[in-house]
XYZ file of C-alpha atoms in Angstrom:
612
model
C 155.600 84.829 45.736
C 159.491 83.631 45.301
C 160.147 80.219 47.195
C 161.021 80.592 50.689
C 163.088 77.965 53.076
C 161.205 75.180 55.072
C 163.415 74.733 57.877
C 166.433 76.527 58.778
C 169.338 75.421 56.667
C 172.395 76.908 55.149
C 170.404 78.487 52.221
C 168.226 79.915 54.743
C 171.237 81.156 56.808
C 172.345 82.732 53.498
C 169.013 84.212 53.043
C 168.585 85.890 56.554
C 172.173 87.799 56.791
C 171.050 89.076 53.140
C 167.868 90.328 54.370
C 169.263 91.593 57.529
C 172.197 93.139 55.651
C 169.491 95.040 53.128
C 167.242 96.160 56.360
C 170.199 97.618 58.480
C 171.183 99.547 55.359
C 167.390 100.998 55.400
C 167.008 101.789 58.910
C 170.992 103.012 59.578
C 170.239 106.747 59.400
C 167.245 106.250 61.301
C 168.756 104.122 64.151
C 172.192 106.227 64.390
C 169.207 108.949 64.889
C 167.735 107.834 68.061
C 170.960 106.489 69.730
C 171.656 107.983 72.931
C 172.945 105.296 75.019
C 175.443 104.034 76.519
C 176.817 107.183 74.539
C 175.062 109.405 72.142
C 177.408 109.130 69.326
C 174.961 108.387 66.776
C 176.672 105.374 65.212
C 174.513 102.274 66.363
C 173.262 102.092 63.438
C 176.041 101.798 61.322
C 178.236 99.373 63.672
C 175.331 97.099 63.918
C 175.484 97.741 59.831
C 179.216 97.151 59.921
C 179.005 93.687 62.108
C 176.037 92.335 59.635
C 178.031 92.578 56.874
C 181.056 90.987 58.313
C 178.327 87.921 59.460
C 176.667 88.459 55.464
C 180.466 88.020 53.764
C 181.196 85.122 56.016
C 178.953 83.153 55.105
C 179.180 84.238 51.298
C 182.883 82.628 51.836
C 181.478 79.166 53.040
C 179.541 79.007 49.707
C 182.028 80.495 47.406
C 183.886 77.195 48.965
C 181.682 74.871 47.854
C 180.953 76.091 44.541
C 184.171 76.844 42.949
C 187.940 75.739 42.024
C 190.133 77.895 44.029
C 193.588 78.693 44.046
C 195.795 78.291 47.144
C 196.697 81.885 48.852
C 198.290 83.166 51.261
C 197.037 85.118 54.349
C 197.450 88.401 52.502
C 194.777 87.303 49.752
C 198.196 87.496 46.999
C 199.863 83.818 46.305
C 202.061 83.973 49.094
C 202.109 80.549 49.455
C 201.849 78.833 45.999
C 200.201 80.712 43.196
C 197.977 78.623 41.749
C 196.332 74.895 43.020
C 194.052 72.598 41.369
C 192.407 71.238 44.420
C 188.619 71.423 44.346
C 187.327 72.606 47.669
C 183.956 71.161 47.694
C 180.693 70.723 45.274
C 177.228 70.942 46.438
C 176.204 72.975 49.287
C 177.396 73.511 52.872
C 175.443 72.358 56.148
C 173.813 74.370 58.560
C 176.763 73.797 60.678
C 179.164 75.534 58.228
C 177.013 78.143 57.664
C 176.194 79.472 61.434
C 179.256 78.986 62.242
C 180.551 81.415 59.314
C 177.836 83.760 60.493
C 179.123 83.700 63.798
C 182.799 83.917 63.576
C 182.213 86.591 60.686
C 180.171 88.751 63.379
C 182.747 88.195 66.064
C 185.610 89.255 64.137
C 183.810 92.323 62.280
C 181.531 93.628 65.427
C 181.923 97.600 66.139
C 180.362 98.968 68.758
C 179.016 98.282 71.821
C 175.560 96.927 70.373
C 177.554 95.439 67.301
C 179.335 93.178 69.776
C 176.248 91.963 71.931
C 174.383 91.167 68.345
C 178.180 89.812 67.674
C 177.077 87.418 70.987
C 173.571 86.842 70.094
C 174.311 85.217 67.033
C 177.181 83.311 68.547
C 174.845 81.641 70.537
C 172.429 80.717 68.079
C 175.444 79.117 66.085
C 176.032 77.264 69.268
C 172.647 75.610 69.255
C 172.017 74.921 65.470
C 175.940 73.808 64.734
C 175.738 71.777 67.876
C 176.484 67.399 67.125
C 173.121 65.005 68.483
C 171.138 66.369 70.968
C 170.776 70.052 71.566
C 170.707 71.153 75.775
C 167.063 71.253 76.042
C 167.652 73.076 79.742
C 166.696 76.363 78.193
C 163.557 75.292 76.787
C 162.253 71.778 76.128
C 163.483 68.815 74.744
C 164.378 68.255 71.089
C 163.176 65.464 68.862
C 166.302 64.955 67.138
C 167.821 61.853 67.131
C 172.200 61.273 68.103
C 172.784 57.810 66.026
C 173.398 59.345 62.623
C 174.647 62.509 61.079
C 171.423 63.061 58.874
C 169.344 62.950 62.266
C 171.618 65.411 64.209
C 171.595 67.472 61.266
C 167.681 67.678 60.511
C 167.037 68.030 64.650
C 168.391 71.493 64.362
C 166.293 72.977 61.083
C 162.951 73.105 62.480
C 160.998 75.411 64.711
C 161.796 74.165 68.086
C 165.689 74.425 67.061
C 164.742 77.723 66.413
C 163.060 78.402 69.685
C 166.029 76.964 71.513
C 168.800 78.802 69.465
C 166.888 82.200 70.721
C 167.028 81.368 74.171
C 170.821 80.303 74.374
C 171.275 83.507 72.085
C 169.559 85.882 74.629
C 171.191 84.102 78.152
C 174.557 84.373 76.170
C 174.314 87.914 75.274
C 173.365 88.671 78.701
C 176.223 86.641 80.010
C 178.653 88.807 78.050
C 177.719 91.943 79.794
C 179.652 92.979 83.121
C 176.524 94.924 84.281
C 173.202 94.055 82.175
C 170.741 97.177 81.877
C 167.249 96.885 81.310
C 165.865 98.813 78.896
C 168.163 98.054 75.848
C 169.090 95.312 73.137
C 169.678 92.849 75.829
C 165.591 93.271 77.483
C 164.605 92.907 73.200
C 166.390 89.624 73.304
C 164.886 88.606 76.168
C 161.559 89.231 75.480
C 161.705 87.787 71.529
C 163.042 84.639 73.422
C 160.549 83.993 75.844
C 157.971 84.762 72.520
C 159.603 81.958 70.635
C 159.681 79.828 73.510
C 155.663 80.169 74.343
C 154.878 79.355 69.992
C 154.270 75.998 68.626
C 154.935 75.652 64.702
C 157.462 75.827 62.083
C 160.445 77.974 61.601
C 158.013 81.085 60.578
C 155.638 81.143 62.971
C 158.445 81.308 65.667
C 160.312 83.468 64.072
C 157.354 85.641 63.897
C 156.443 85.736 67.473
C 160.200 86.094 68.362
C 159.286 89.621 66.431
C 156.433 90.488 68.025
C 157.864 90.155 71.199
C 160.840 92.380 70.711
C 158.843 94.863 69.376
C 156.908 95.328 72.139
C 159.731 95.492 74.382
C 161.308 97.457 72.050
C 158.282 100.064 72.293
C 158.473 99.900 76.591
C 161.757 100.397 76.537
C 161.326 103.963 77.318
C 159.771 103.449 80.353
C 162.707 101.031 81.705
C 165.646 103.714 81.225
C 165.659 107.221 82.425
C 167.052 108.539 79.276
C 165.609 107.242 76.480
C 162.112 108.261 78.121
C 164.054 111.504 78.603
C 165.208 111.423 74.526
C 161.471 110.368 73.567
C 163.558 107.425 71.718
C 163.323 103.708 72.062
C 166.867 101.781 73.020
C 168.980 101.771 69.507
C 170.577 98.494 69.958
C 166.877 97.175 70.076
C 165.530 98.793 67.331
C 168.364 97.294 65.069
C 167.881 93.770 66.674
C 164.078 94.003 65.862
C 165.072 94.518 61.616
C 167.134 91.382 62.412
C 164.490 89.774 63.640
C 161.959 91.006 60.523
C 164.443 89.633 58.632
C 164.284 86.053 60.212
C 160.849 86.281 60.091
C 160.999 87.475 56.376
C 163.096 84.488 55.392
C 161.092 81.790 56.531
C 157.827 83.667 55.486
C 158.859 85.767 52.292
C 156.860 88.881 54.312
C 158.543 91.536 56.500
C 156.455 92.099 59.485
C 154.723 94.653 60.524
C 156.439 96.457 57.475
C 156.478 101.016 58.163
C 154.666 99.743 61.817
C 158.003 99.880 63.862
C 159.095 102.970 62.150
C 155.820 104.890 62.561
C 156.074 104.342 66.221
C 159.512 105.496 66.602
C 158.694 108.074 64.985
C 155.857 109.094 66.887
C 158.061 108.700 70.361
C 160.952 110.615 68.437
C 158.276 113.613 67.787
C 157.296 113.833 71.698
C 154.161 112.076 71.955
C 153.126 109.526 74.256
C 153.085 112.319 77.149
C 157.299 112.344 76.148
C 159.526 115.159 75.360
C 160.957 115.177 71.899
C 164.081 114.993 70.487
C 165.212 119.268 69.661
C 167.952 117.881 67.575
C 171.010 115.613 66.921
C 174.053 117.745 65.776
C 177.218 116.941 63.601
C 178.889 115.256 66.433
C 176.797 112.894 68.231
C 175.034 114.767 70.712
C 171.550 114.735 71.575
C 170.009 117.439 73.141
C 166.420 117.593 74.657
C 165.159 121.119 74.967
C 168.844 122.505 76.094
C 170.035 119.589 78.173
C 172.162 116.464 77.285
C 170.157 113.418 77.565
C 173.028 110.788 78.219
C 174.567 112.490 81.460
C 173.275 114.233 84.480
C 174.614 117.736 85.213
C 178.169 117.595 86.803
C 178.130 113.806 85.295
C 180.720 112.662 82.497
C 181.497 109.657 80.933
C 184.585 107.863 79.890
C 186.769 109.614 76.908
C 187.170 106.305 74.778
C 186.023 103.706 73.715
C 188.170 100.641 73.505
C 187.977 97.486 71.289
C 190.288 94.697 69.948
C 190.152 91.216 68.941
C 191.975 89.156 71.316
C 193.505 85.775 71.132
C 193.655 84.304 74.280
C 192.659 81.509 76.847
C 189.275 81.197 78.689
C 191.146 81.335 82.655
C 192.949 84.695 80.936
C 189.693 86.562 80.347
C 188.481 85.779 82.929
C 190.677 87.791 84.699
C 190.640 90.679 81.667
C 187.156 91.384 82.342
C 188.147 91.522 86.207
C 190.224 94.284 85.154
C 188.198 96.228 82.498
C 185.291 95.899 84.868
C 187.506 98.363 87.175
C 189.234 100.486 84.537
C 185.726 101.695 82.937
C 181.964 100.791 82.369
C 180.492 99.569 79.058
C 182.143 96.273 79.432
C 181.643 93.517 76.715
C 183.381 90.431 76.165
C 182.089 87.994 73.472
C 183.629 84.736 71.964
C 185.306 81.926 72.890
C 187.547 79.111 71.605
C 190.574 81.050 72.011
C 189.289 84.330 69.727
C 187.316 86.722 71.487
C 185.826 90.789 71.135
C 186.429 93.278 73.570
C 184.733 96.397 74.247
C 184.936 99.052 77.036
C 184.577 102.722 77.677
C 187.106 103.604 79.733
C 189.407 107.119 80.765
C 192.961 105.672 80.502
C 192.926 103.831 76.978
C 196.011 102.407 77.334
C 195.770 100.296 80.873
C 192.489 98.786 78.636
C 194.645 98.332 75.723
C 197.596 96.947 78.227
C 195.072 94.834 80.118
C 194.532 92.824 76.459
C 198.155 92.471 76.097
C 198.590 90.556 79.406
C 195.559 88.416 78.660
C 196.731 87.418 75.605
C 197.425 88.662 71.852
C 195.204 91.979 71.199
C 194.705 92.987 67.342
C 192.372 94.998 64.927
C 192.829 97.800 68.350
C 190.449 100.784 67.577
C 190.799 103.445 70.300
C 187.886 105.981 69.600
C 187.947 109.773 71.697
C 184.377 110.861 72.341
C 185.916 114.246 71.434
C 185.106 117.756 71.433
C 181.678 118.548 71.865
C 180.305 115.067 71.937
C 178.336 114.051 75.365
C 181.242 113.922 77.437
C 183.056 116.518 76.944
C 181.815 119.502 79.602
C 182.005 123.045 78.603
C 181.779 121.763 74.623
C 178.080 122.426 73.729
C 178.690 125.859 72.333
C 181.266 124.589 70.369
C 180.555 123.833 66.225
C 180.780 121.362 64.472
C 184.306 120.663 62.993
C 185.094 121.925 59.642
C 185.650 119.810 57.244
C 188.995 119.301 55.548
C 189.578 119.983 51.793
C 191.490 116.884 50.808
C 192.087 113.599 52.760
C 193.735 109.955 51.783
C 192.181 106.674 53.066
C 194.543 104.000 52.878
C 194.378 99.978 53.516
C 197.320 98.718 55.136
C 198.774 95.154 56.266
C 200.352 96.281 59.515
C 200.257 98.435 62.836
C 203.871 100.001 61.820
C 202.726 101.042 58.342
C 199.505 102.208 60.287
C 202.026 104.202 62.359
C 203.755 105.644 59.018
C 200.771 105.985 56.942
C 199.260 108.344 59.588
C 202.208 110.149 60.182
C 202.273 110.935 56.539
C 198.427 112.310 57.319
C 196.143 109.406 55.959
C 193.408 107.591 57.404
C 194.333 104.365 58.184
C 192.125 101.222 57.953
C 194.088 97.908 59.396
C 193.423 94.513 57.696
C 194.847 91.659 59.250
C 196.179 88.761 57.292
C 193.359 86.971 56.054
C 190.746 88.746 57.191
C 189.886 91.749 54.658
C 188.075 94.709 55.508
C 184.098 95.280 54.130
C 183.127 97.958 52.110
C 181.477 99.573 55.330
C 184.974 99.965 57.251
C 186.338 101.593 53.843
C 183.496 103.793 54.147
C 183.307 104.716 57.607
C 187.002 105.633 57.714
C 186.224 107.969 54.680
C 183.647 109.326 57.026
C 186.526 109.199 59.586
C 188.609 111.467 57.507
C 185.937 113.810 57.432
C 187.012 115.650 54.056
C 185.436 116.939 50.937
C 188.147 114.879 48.391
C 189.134 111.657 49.491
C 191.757 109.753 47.697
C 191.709 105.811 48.210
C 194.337 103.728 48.697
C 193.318 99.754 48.406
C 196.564 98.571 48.734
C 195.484 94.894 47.529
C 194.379 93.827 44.258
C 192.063 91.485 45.867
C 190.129 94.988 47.763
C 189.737 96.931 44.846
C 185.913 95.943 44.143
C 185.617 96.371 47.840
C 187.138 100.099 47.424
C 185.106 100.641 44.688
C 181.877 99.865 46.164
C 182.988 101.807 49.221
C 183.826 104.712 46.973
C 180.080 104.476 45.677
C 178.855 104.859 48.841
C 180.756 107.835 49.986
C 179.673 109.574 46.682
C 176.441 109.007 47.340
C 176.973 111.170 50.540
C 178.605 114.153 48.825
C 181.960 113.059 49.266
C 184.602 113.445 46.201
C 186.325 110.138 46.094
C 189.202 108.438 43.622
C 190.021 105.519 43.993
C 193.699 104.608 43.056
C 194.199 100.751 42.507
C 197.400 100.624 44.539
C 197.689 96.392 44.652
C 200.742 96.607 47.218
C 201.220 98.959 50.141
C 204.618 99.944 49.113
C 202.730 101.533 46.173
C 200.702 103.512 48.504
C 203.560 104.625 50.020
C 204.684 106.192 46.859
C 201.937 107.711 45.693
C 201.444 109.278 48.995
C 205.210 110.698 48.921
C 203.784 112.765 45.742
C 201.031 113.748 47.948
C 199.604 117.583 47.841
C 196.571 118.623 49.024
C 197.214 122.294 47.779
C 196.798 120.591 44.137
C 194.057 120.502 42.345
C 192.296 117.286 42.860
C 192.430 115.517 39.968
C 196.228 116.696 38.835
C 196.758 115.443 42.492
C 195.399 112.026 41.952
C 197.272 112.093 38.219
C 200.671 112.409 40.337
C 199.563 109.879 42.527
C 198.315 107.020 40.247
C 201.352 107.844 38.482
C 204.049 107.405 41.033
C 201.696 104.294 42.381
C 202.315 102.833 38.708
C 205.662 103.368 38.281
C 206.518 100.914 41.247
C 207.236 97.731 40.657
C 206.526 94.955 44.417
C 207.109 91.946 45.887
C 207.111 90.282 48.605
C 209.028 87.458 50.195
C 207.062 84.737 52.719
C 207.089 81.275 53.462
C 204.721 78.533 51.622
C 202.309 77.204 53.603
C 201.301 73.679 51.947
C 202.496 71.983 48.884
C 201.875 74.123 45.252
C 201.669 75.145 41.540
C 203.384 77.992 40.811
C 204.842 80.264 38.384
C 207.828 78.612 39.502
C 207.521 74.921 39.905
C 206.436 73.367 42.853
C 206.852 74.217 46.110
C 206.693 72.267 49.280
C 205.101 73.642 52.548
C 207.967 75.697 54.430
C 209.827 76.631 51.011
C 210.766 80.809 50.904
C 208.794 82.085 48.083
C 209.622 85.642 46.105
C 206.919 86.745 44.759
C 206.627 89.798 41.766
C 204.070 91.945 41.099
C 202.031 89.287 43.112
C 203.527 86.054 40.857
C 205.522 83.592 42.434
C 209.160 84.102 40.597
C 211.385 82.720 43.451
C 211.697 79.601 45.512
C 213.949 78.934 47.744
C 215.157 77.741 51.631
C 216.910 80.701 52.895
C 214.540 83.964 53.627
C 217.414 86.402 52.884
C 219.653 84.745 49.538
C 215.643 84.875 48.512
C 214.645 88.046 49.035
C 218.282 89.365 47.941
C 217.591 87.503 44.201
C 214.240 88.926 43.928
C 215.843 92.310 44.802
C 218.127 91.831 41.850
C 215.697 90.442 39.580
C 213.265 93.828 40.348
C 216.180 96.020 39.712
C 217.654 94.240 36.468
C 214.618 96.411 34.920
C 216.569 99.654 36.645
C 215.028 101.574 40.078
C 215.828 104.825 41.808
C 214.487 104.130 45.019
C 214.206 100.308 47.124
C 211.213 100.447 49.806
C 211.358 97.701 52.200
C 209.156 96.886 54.781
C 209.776 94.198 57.351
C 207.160 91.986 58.908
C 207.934 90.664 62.590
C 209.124 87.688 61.670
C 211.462 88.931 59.130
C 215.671 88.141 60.207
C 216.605 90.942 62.042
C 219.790 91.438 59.745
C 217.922 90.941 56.820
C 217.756 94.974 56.255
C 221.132 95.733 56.961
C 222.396 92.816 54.430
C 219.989 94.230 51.527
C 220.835 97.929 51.734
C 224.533 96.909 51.342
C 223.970 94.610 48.322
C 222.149 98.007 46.371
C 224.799 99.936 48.127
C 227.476 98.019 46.373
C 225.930 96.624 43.306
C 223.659 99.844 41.875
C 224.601 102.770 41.783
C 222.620 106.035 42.425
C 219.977 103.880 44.264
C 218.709 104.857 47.144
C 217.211 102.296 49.854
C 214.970 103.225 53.100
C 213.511 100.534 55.586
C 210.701 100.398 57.811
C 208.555 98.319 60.471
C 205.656 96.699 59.497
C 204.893 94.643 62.401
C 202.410 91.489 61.689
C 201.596 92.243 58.216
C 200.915 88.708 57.445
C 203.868 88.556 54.780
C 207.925 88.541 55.892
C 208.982 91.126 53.689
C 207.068 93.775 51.086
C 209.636 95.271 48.412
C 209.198 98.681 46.319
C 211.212 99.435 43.499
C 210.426 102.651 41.820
């Protein structure tokens, strides 16, 4: 049997979003199966998927920190500010502290869904208990042992098995916290119940963790009898049965044993088949909806739900949300709010998408904004149950992109957008559910970053694996994308289609001009924190003080080589007369050139450049 951890430490941390990670993937299908509430859109299982491995890559960054040499970079992942650095981030290993916290913030910022956002919560408030200095509050459940007069001490009081108990309680009161109206009968009643478990178990990390399981799953299996329609469905609560492969997996980490391994899914499985005195499940179609002999379980007759779903990241202040969830709480139902410390997740179902979307931007600075329609024929749209499923399309593009205005122009030009903000990548699962998004046979890929391309390519296994035709087209900028989607046709054959694009993609030279954030290496000397860099084909080539006599000599230097055709693309912060002054220079310095502009809005760099 391989060596598991003793107490809970950052290797264990490690360990448990791993195993987590691995038993969402298992149980995905099966858990977007039986989800029928709040809405029966038959994704639970994938966003709690989606928010794992946001948690997982988290804390992979923590120990990529400590374990290598890296260079300096700029929010974009490219060297936008100073290409190269020799400063050693760290050597050994990082604390628990480091590690929960990762997990937590990686969660937050990567949650989808309504039960992606409570386990978002959940683990929050574990993190809040194990990363906590000295003495941990003992009001939710006894009194630790740890000593406050040394950093060792404060450290080892939160790696054993009454830590553990605690960090479930806090976990479980938090989550519930975060709900505008708690329900019984879902993720939050699992939490509950695995808490009060942990707290009633003397012992180590595993035997705790391993009553914290037992518990939830037996609230997980009652769950049927504490809302209407999942008893209706002949389905346990979704959310729960993903928290209870969390919770194997905790259990699993500290024991090297899943329990109760092909137990939880027999019983599911026996509810989803009608027994138990239950009616079964006739069958989940294309779009979401689950009907039970004729009638749709989430909604009463002459009932309907909201038409979207709502969710952003928001930056604001604690007094601010306050008054946010105030106004959410009126606008729709569904309401969760999870974070803190000025970053935060919100999620709603609501009718009018925009007053929820407006509500964020009075609270504060909304981002990562995903407005989802329930849609034609899912389980809130009345008269639509007669309706198939939609067709397919032949041919779709995916595309990565830096910005909401190149989100904007990207889907004007008919792609699937996915939005990565500065600094903060997309997984492989958001490549692949926007594939699924785009709901095509062919899918072309568009990265857009050099740094995403193993991320697209592991995405573009995935899809493959579920009969979708994908190529992925290592675009590293996304004023490449934008060319190779102005060669674009879907009447082509596929692969003289993604010829043309590569092609055009390849032929374009970029840069980008932004502003150095700390002292640096580069390609070009050294630069000092504040200095305009002008970076090429992602090296730094340029330094200077002045944002446009910078971007004007990288413009020169890109089309010494020759160019037909200047793509710019301004970030917010870019000088408003920066545009104007560059099309002139090409205007009167090369001639048959042609120059077009557009808005990126906060695409984490001042200026992109394309020069084909």
């Amino acid at each position: 049997m391989p060596q598991v951890p003793q107490t809970l430490d950052a290797l264990a941390v490690r360990t448990w979003c791993g195993l987590a990670l691995e038993a969402l993937g298992r149980a995905r299908e099966e858990i977007d199966a039986i989800n029928v509430y709040p809405v029966a859109d038959g994704d639970t299982g994938t966003n709690l998927y989606l928010t794992v491995e946001s948690a997982a890559a988290a804390v992979e960054a923590v120990f990529a920190g400590y374990e290598t040499v890296t260079g300096v970079v700029g929010p974009t992942g490219s060297a936008a500010s100073g290409a190269v650095s020799t400063e050693v981030t760290g050597t050994g290993l990082p604390t628990l502290a480091d590690a929960v916290r990762a997990m937590a913030h990686g969660a937050l910022i990567g949650a989808r869904g309504n039960s992606g956002t409570i386990l978002a919560q959940l683990l929050r408030g574990m993190a809040q208990v194990l990363a906590a200095d000295g003495e941990v509050d003992c009001a939710a459940g006894g009194e630790t042992d740890g000593a406050t007069d040394g950093e060792s001490d404060g450290e080892s009081a939160h790696t054993d098995g009454q830590a553990l108990r605690l960090a479930l309680r806090q976990a479980a009161d938090s989550a519930r916290e975060a709900v505008a109206h708690p329900v019984e009968g879902t993720v939050l009643t699992v939490a509950t119940a695995a808490a009060e478990a942990a707290t009633g178990t003397e012992g180590d990390c595993g035997t705790v963790a391993c009553a914290a399981y037992e518990g939830a799953r037996a609230a997980l299996m009652a769950t049927p009898g504490q809302l209407a329609v999942l008893e209706r469905a002949g389905v346990v609560d979704a959310g729960g049965r993903g928290l209870l492969a969390v919770l194997a997996a905790l259990a699993e980490t500290f024991t090297g044993e899943s329990p109760g391994a092909g137990r939880v899914a027999d019983e599911v499985h026996t509810r989803v088949n009608g027994m138990d005195g239950v009616s079964g499940v006739d069958r989940v179609d294309g779009v979401g909806r689950v009907d039970v002999n004729g009638v749709c379980v989430d909604s009463r007759p002459g009932e309907e739900g909201p038409a979207f779903e709502v969710t952003y990241l928001l930056e604001a202040e604690d007094a601010d949300v306050a008054r946010l969830r105030a106004r959410l709480d009126r606008l729709g139902n569904s309401l969760v709010v999870v974070g803190g410390d000025g970053l935060w997740n919100v999620h709603v179902h609501a009718d009018d998408a925009g007053a929820a979307v407006e509500a964020g931007v009075e609270a504060g600075r909304p981002y990562r904004i995903r407005i989802t329609h329930f849609g034609l024929g899912d389980a809130h749209t009345a008269g639509a149950a007669g309706r198939p499923p939609r067709e397919r399309a032949q041919r779709a593009v995916v595309a990565v992109v830096p910005g909401e205005g190149l989100a904007g122009l990207y889907a004007e030009a008919g792609a699937t957008t996915v939005l990565a903000r500065p600094g903060e990548p997309p997984a492989s699962g958001e490549l692949v559910e926007a594939v699924r998004r785009a709901h095509a046979r062919e899918v072309v890929l568009l990265p857009n970053d050099a740094d995403l391309r193993h991320t697209a390519a592991a995405a573009a296994e995935q899809a493959r694996t579920e009969g979708v035709r994908v190529a992925l087209i290592p675009t590293r900028s996304a004023v490449q994308g934008i060319a190779a989607l102005a060669v674009h046709e879907p009447e082509r054959r596929f692969d003289e289609d993604v010829v043309a694009m590569t092609s055009a993609a390849g032929a374009t030279r970029y840069a980008e001009v932004a502003v150095a954030e700390r002292q640096s290496w580069t390609m070009a000397g050294i630069c000092q924190a504040g200095d305009v860099l002008g970076l090429i084909d992602g090296d730094v080539a340029v330094i200077g003080s002045d944002i446009t006599a910078t971007a004007e000599t990288v413009l020169d230097r890109m089309l010494a080589a020759g160019g037909e055709m200047v793509t710019l693309v301004l970030g917010d912060d870019a000088p408003g007369s920066i545009a104007a002054h560059l099309e002139a220079r090409v205007r009167e310095s090369y001639l048959a050139v042609d120059t077009v502009a557009y808005r990126g809005g906060r695409q984490g760099t001042l200026l992109l450049i394309g020069v084909e």
